[in-house]
Amino acid sequence: MTQVLDRIRNGVDSAQMYGTLDAIKENPALGIFQFRAQNRWIDGAHNRSTIKDFYGAAQEDSSRAEAFAVDAGEPAVLLGSDTGPNPAEYLLHALAACLTTTLVYVATARKIRLTEVESTLEGNMDVRGCLGLSDEVRNGFTNIRVNFKVKGDAPPEKLREIVERAQARSAVFDMVNNGVPVEVTVEA
Amino acid sequence: MTQVLDRIRNGVDSAQMYGTLDAIKENPALGIFQFRAQNRWIDGAHNRSTIKDFYGAAQEDSSRAEAFAVDAGEPAVLLGSDTGPNPAEYLLHALAACLTTTLVYVATARKIRLTEVESTLEGNMDVRGCLGLSDEVRNGFTNIRVNFKVKGDAPPEKLREIVERAQARSAVFDMVNNGVPVEVTVEA
């Protein structure tokens, strides 16, 4: 029992984690993943993504019995009826979630037990860009600020270090901070 | 009644849309927005963002009675228990949702009635980056592919044009394709 308790740290099975890392180190092909989303327009600013299958660890993954459905919208001031967070808010959520999970995995690997991880995110935007009213401002956020509060059984400098390490390894932080080539095709 | 039906196109109130555009053109300060998310770690790869208030149109917006709550997770193969889509999947959703809403607004401005907008997104990743096993691959997607199917009362070339215009104006497409400076601070 003590062994099991030691193995599970921050809700992560550390034995499984080391096993996964070793397996991918030995066979790098296991590290190739493809994630997917399908989106359908419903009405106005309301659309919904369904997210289920992905490829990873050298196979099509079918472990999810049901698809996740996530609804997007816009508030009234941006011509919607608040059917969900708006796309820019979902981007902040993706960033927060990825930094947090990366941070939790890093802490687990370093045998630090976390008690609290909270973050607040702000993104600043001049909507004249995305509304087509100005070519002098960009369409997206000019900048994003993230503030973390982290508590656990390690001194503050160690907790700050795991946040730094999370930035250095987070997939979404990399994508949002550095950009990713996006190719769009159309069937019409 | 006919006037109202004409006014509402693709679920968007076109009179309100032109009014909003005119108001921001006249007073650019109305275009300054700040979107926000607050995230809290729950356990393992499970964390939740709450999204409610934002600043825009020269005031704090309090039109949302309740916060949206969105849960993130990871599938078993990535050490989670599938408590929600994973952060990279949420990024695909944010991108799909933003391109779709931008496309719907552009179609509305061009008096095109849409009957169907669907998109499928794929992002390719070598997880050796985000798992800290390789410095030779990036942490995030190497590339993202988006395929749109668009139907409406306009010829195919016009429908392809609105997808192009959506790419040229989408806030999240800009952010994901070009990157945004992210600043992270920590209280520990």
Coordinates of C-alpha atoms in Angstrom, one line a residue:
Chain A
M1 CA 0.0 0.0 0.0
T2 CA 2.8 2.4 0.9
Q3 CA 4.5 1.5 -2.4
V4 CA 1.3 2.3 -4.3
L5 CA 1.0 5.6 -2.4
D6 CA 4.6 6.5 -3.2
R7 CA 4.0 5.6 -6.8
I8 CA 1.1 7.9 -7.3
R9 CA 2.4 11.5 -7.0
N10 CA 0.2 14.5 -7.8
G11 CA -2.3 12.0 -9.3
V12 CA 0.3 10.7 -11.7
D13 CA 1.5 7.1 -11.7
S14 CA 5.2 7.7 -11.6
A15 CA 6.0 4.1 -12.5
Q16 CA 3.8 4.3 -15.6
M17 CA 5.5 7.7 -16.4
Y18 CA 9.0 6.3 -16.2
G19 CA 7.9 3.2 -18.2
T20 CA 6.4 5.5 -21.0
L21 CA 9.5 7.6 -21.1
D22 CA 11.8 4.5 -21.4
A23 CA 9.6 2.9 -24.1
I24 CA 9.7 6.0 -26.2
K25 CA 13.5 6.4 -25.6
E26 CA 14.0 2.9 -26.9
N27 CA 11.6 3.2 -29.8
P28 CA 11.2 6.8 -31.0
A29 CA 8.4 5.9 -33.4
L30 CA 6.2 5.6 -30.3
G31 CA 6.5 9.3 -29.9
I32 CA 4.8 10.2 -33.1
F33 CA 1.3 11.6 -32.4
Q34 CA -1.5 13.1 -34.5
F35 CA -4.3 15.0 -32.7
R36 CA -7.5 15.9 -34.4
A37 CA -10.7 17.9 -34.1
Q38 CA -13.8 18.1 -36.3
N39 CA -15.8 21.3 -36.2
R40 CA -19.4 22.0 -37.4
W41 CA -21.0 25.4 -37.7
I42 CA -24.4 25.6 -35.9
D43 CA -25.6 29.2 -36.3
G44 CA -24.1 32.6 -36.1
A45 CA -21.1 32.5 -33.8
H46 CA -22.1 29.1 -32.4
N47 CA -20.0 26.1 -33.6
R48 CA -19.0 22.9 -32.0
S49 CA -15.9 20.7 -32.1
T50 CA -16.0 17.0 -31.6
I51 CA -12.7 15.4 -30.4
K52 CA -12.2 11.7 -30.1
D53 CA -9.7 9.7 -32.1
F54 CA -6.0 10.3 -32.4
Y55 CA -2.9 8.5 -33.5
G56 CA -0.1 7.8 -31.1
A57 CA 2.2 5.1 -29.7
A58 CA 2.3 3.5 -33.1
Q59 CA -1.5 2.9 -33.4
E60 CA -4.9 4.5 -33.9
D61 CA -6.1 5.1 -30.4
S62 CA -9.7 4.1 -29.7
S63 CA -9.6 4.2 -25.9
R64 CA -12.2 7.0 -25.8
A65 CA -15.7 5.5 -25.8
E66 CA -17.3 8.8 -26.6
A67 CA -16.3 12.0 -28.3
F68 CA -15.8 15.2 -26.3
A69 CA -18.0 18.0 -27.6
V70 CA -17.0 21.6 -27.0
D71 CA -19.1 24.6 -28.0
A72 CA -17.7 28.0 -29.0
G73 CA -19.5 31.3 -29.2
E74 CA -19.2 35.1 -28.8
P75 CA -20.7 37.5 -26.3
A76 CA -23.4 39.9 -27.5
V77 CA -20.9 42.8 -27.9
L78 CA -19.2 40.6 -30.5
L79 CA -22.4 39.6 -32.3
G80 CA -23.0 36.2 -30.7
S81 CA -25.3 34.8 -28.0
D82 CA -22.7 33.4 -25.6
T83 CA -23.1 29.8 -26.6
G84 CA -19.6 29.1 -25.2
P85 CA -16.2 30.8 -24.6
N86 CA -15.0 32.5 -27.6
P87 CA -12.1 31.1 -29.7
A88 CA -9.5 33.5 -28.2
E89 CA -10.6 32.5 -24.7
Y90 CA -10.2 28.8 -25.7
L91 CA -6.6 29.6 -26.8
L92 CA -5.9 31.0 -23.3
H93 CA -7.5 27.8 -21.8
A94 CA -5.3 25.6 -24.0
L95 CA -2.2 27.5 -22.9
A96 CA -3.1 27.4 -19.2
A97 CA -4.0 23.7 -19.4
C98 CA -0.8 22.7 -21.1
L99 CA 1.5 24.7 -18.9
T100 CA -0.3 23.2 -15.8
T101 CA -0.1 19.6 -16.9
T102 CA 3.5 20.0 -18.0
L103 CA 4.3 21.5 -14.6
V104 CA 2.5 18.7 -12.8
Y105 CA 4.5 16.0 -14.7
V106 CA 7.8 17.8 -14.1
A107 CA 7.0 18.1 -10.4
T108 CA 6.1 14.4 -10.3
A109 CA 9.4 13.4 -12.0
R110 CA 11.3 15.6 -9.4
K111 CA 9.4 14.0 -6.5
I112 CA 7.8 17.2 -5.5
R113 CA 4.2 17.0 -4.1
L114 CA 2.1 19.9 -5.2
T115 CA -0.8 21.2 -3.2
E116 CA -2.1 24.0 -5.4
V117 CA -1.5 25.2 -8.9
E118 CA -3.6 28.2 -10.2
S119 CA -3.1 30.5 -13.1
T120 CA -4.7 33.6 -14.4
L121 CA -4.3 34.6 -18.1
E122 CA -4.9 37.8 -19.9
G123 CA -4.7 38.4 -23.7
N124 CA -4.9 41.9 -25.1
M125 CA -6.4 42.5 -28.5
D126 CA -7.5 45.4 -30.7
V127 CA -10.5 43.9 -32.5
R128 CA -10.1 46.4 -35.4
G129 CA -7.8 43.8 -36.8
C130 CA -10.0 40.8 -36.9
L131 CA -13.1 42.9 -37.8
G132 CA -11.3 44.1 -40.9
L133 CA -11.2 47.8 -39.8
S134 CA -7.5 48.3 -39.7
D135 CA -4.4 46.8 -41.3
E136 CA -2.1 48.5 -38.7
V137 CA -3.0 46.2 -35.8
R138 CA -2.7 42.5 -35.8
N139 CA -5.7 40.2 -35.7
G140 CA -4.7 38.2 -32.6
F141 CA -3.5 39.1 -29.1
T142 CA -0.6 41.6 -29.1
N143 CA 0.6 39.8 -25.9
I144 CA -0.4 37.2 -23.3
R145 CA 0.3 37.4 -19.6
V146 CA 0.2 34.3 -17.4
N147 CA 0.5 34.4 -13.6
F148 CA 1.0 31.2 -11.7
K149 CA 0.5 30.5 -8.0
V150 CA 2.2 27.2 -7.1
K151 CA 2.3 25.6 -3.6
G152 CA 3.9 22.3 -2.6
D153 CA 6.5 20.5 -0.4
A154 CA 9.5 22.3 -2.0
P155 CA 11.1 25.6 -1.4
P156 CA 9.9 28.6 -3.5
E157 CA 13.0 28.5 -5.8
K158 CA 12.3 24.9 -6.7
L159 CA 8.6 25.6 -7.4
R160 CA 9.7 28.6 -9.7
E161 CA 12.1 26.2 -11.4
I162 CA 9.3 23.7 -12.3
V163 CA 7.3 26.6 -13.9
E164 CA 10.4 27.5 -15.9
R165 CA 10.8 23.9 -17.0
A166 CA 7.1 23.8 -17.9
Q167 CA 7.6 26.8 -20.3
A168 CA 10.6 25.0 -21.8
R169 CA 8.6 21.9 -22.5
S170 CA 5.0 22.8 -23.0
A171 CA 3.6 21.9 -26.4
V172 CA 1.0 24.7 -26.5
F173 CA 3.4 27.3 -25.0
D174 CA 5.7 26.5 -27.9
M175 CA 3.0 26.8 -30.5
V176 CA 1.5 30.0 -29.1
N177 CA 4.8 31.7 -28.4
N178 CA 6.6 30.6 -31.7
G179 CA 3.8 29.8 -34.1
V180 CA 3.1 26.7 -36.2
P181 CA 2.6 26.5 -40.0
V182 CA -1.1 26.1 -40.7
E183 CA -2.3 24.9 -44.1
V184 CA -5.9 25.5 -45.1
T185 CA -7.7 23.7 -47.9
V186 CA -11.3 24.1 -49.1
E187 CA -13.9 21.9 -50.7
A188 CA -16.7 24.2 -52.0
Chain B
M1 CA -41.1 40.6 -40.8
T2 CA -39.4 40.3 -44.1
Q3 CA -37.2 43.1 -43.0
V4 CA -36.2 41.2 -39.9
L5 CA -35.6 38.0 -41.9
D6 CA -33.4 39.9 -44.3
R7 CA -31.5 41.5 -41.4
I8 CA -30.7 38.1 -39.8
R9 CA -28.3 36.2 -42.1
N10 CA -26.5 33.1 -41.0
G11 CA -27.8 33.7 -37.5
V12 CA -26.0 37.1 -37.4
D13 CA -27.9 40.4 -37.1
S14 CA -26.4 42.2 -40.0
A15 CA -27.8 45.6 -38.9
Q16 CA -26.1 45.1 -35.5
M17 CA -22.9 44.1 -37.2
Y18 CA -22.8 47.2 -39.4
G19 CA -23.6 49.3 -36.3
T20 CA -20.8 47.7 -34.3
L21 CA -18.3 48.3 -37.2
D22 CA -19.4 51.9 -37.6
A23 CA -19.1 52.6 -33.8
I24 CA -15.6 51.2 -33.6
K25 CA -14.6 53.0 -36.8
E26 CA -15.7 56.3 -35.2
N27 CA -14.2 55.6 -31.8
P28 CA -11.2 53.2 -32.1
A29 CA -11.0 52.9 -28.3
L30 CA -14.1 50.7 -28.4
G31 CA -12.0 48.1 -30.2
I32 CA -9.6 47.5 -27.3
F33 CA -10.4 44.1 -25.7
Q34 CA -8.9 42.0 -23.0
F35 CA -9.9 38.3 -22.7
R36 CA -9.1 36.2 -19.6
A37 CA -9.1 32.7 -18.2
Q38 CA -8.5 31.3 -14.8
N39 CA -7.2 27.8 -14.5
R40 CA -7.1 25.5 -11.4
W41 CA -5.2 22.2 -11.2
I42 CA -7.5 19.4 -9.9
D43 CA -5.4 16.2 -10.1
G44 CA -2.9 14.6 -12.4
A45 CA -3.6 15.8 -16.0
H46 CA -7.0 17.2 -14.9
N47 CA -7.4 20.9 -14.7
R48 CA -10.3 23.3 -15.3
S49 CA -10.5 26.8 -16.7
T50 CA -13.2 29.3 -15.7
I51 CA -14.0 32.0 -18.3
K52 CA -16.4 34.9 -17.6
D53 CA -15.4 38.5 -17.5
F54 CA -13.6 40.5 -20.1
Y55 CA -12.9 44.1 -21.0
G56 CA -14.2 45.5 -24.3
A57 CA -16.1 48.4 -25.9
A58 CA -14.6 50.7 -23.3
Q59 CA -16.0 48.8 -20.2
E60 CA -15.7 45.7 -18.1
D61 CA -18.3 43.3 -19.5
S62 CA -20.6 41.7 -17.0
S63 CA -23.2 40.3 -19.5
R64 CA -22.3 36.7 -18.6
A65 CA -24.4 35.6 -15.6
E66 CA -22.3 32.5 -15.1
A67 CA -18.7 31.5 -15.9
F68 CA -18.0 28.8 -18.5
A69 CA -16.0 25.9 -17.0
V70 CA -13.9 23.8 -19.4
D71 CA -12.0 20.7 -18.3
A72 CA -8.8 19.5 -19.8
G73 CA -7.2 16.1 -19.5
E74 CA -5.0 13.5 -21.2
P75 CA -5.7 10.0 -22.5
A76 CA -4.3 7.0 -20.7
V77 CA -1.3 6.7 -23.1
L78 CA -0.3 10.2 -22.1
L79 CA -0.7 9.5 -18.3
G80 CA -4.1 11.0 -17.8
S81 CA -7.7 9.6 -17.3
D82 CA -9.5 11.4 -20.1
T83 CA -11.1 14.1 -18.0
G84 CA -11.4 16.2 -21.2
P85 CA -9.7 17.0 -24.5
N86 CA -6.0 17.6 -24.1
P87 CA -4.5 21.1 -24.4
A88 CA -3.2 20.5 -28.0
E89 CA -6.7 19.4 -29.0
Y90 CA -8.2 22.5 -27.4
L91 CA -5.8 24.6 -29.6
L92 CA -7.2 22.9 -32.7
H93 CA -10.7 23.6 -31.5
A94 CA -9.8 27.3 -30.9
L95 CA -8.4 27.5 -34.4
A96 CA -11.4 25.8 -36.0
A97 CA -13.9 27.9 -34.1
C98 CA -12.2 31.2 -34.9
L99 CA -11.8 30.4 -38.6
T100 CA -15.5 29.3 -38.7
T101 CA -16.9 32.4 -37.0
T102 CA -14.8 34.7 -39.0
L103 CA -15.9 33.0 -42.2
V104 CA -19.6 33.2 -41.1
Y105 CA -19.2 37.0 -40.4
V106 CA -17.5 37.6 -43.7
A107 CA -20.3 35.7 -45.6
T108 CA -22.9 37.7 -43.7
A109 CA -21.2 41.0 -44.7
R110 CA -21.1 39.7 -48.3
K111 CA -24.8 38.7 -48.3
I112 CA -24.0 35.1 -48.8
R113 CA -26.3 32.6 -47.0
L114 CA -24.4 29.6 -45.8
T115 CA -26.0 26.2 -45.4
E116 CA -23.0 24.1 -44.2
V117 CA -19.6 24.8 -42.8
E118 CA -17.5 21.9 -41.5
S119 CA -13.8 21.5 -40.9
T120 CA -11.4 18.7 -39.9
L121 CA -8.1 19.6 -38.3
E122 CA -5.0 17.5 -37.8
G123 CA -1.9 18.5 -35.9
N124 CA 1.3 16.3 -36.0
M125 CA 3.6 16.1 -33.0
D126 CA 6.6 14.2 -31.9
V127 CA 6.0 14.0 -28.1
R128 CA 9.7 13.4 -27.4
G129 CA 9.9 17.2 -27.4
C130 CA 7.3 17.9 -24.7
L131 CA 8.3 14.8 -22.7
G132 CA 11.9 16.2 -22.5
L133 CA 13.4 13.2 -24.4
S134 CA 14.8 15.2 -27.4
D135 CA 16.1 18.6 -28.1
E136 CA 16.0 18.0 -31.8
V137 CA 12.2 18.1 -32.2
R138 CA 10.0 20.9 -31.2
N139 CA 7.5 20.6 -28.3
G140 CA 4.4 21.6 -30.3
F141 CA 2.9 20.5 -33.6
T142 CA 5.3 20.6 -36.5
N143 CA 2.3 21.6 -38.7
I144 CA -1.5 21.8 -38.7
R145 CA -3.8 20.9 -41.6
V146 CA -7.3 22.3 -41.8
N147 CA -9.8 21.2 -44.4
F148 CA -13.1 23.1 -44.9
K149 CA -16.3 22.0 -46.5
V150 CA -18.4 25.1 -47.2
K151 CA -21.9 25.2 -48.9
G152 CA -24.2 28.2 -49.5
D153 CA -26.0 30.3 -52.1
A154 CA -22.8 31.5 -53.9
P155 CA -20.6 29.9 -56.5
P156 CA -17.6 27.7 -55.3
E157 CA -15.1 30.5 -56.1
K158 CA -16.9 32.9 -53.8
L159 CA -17.1 30.3 -51.1
R160 CA -13.4 29.7 -51.4
E161 CA -12.8 33.4 -51.2
I162 CA -14.6 33.8 -47.9
V163 CA -12.3 31.0 -46.4
E164 CA -9.3 33.0 -47.7
R165 CA -10.7 36.1 -46.1
A166 CA -11.3 34.2 -42.9
Q167 CA -7.6 33.2 -42.8
A168 CA -6.6 36.8 -43.4
R169 CA -8.7 38.1 -40.5
S170 CA -9.0 35.3 -37.9
A171 CA -7.5 36.2 -34.5
V172 CA -6.6 32.6 -33.6
F173 CA -5.3 31.8 -37.1
D174 CA -2.9 34.8 -36.7
M175 CA -1.8 33.7 -33.2
V176 CA -1.2 30.1 -34.1
N177 CA 0.4 30.8 -37.4
N178 CA 2.6 33.7 -36.3
G179 CA 3.0 33.3 -32.6
V180 CA 2.3 35.8 -29.7
P181 CA 4.7 36.9 -27.0
V182 CA 3.8 35.1 -23.8
E183 CA 5.1 36.4 -20.4
V184 CA 4.9 34.0 -17.5
T185 CA 5.3 35.2 -13.8
V186 CA 5.2 33.0 -10.7
E187 CA 4.2 33.4 -7.1
A188 CA 5.6 30.6 -5.1

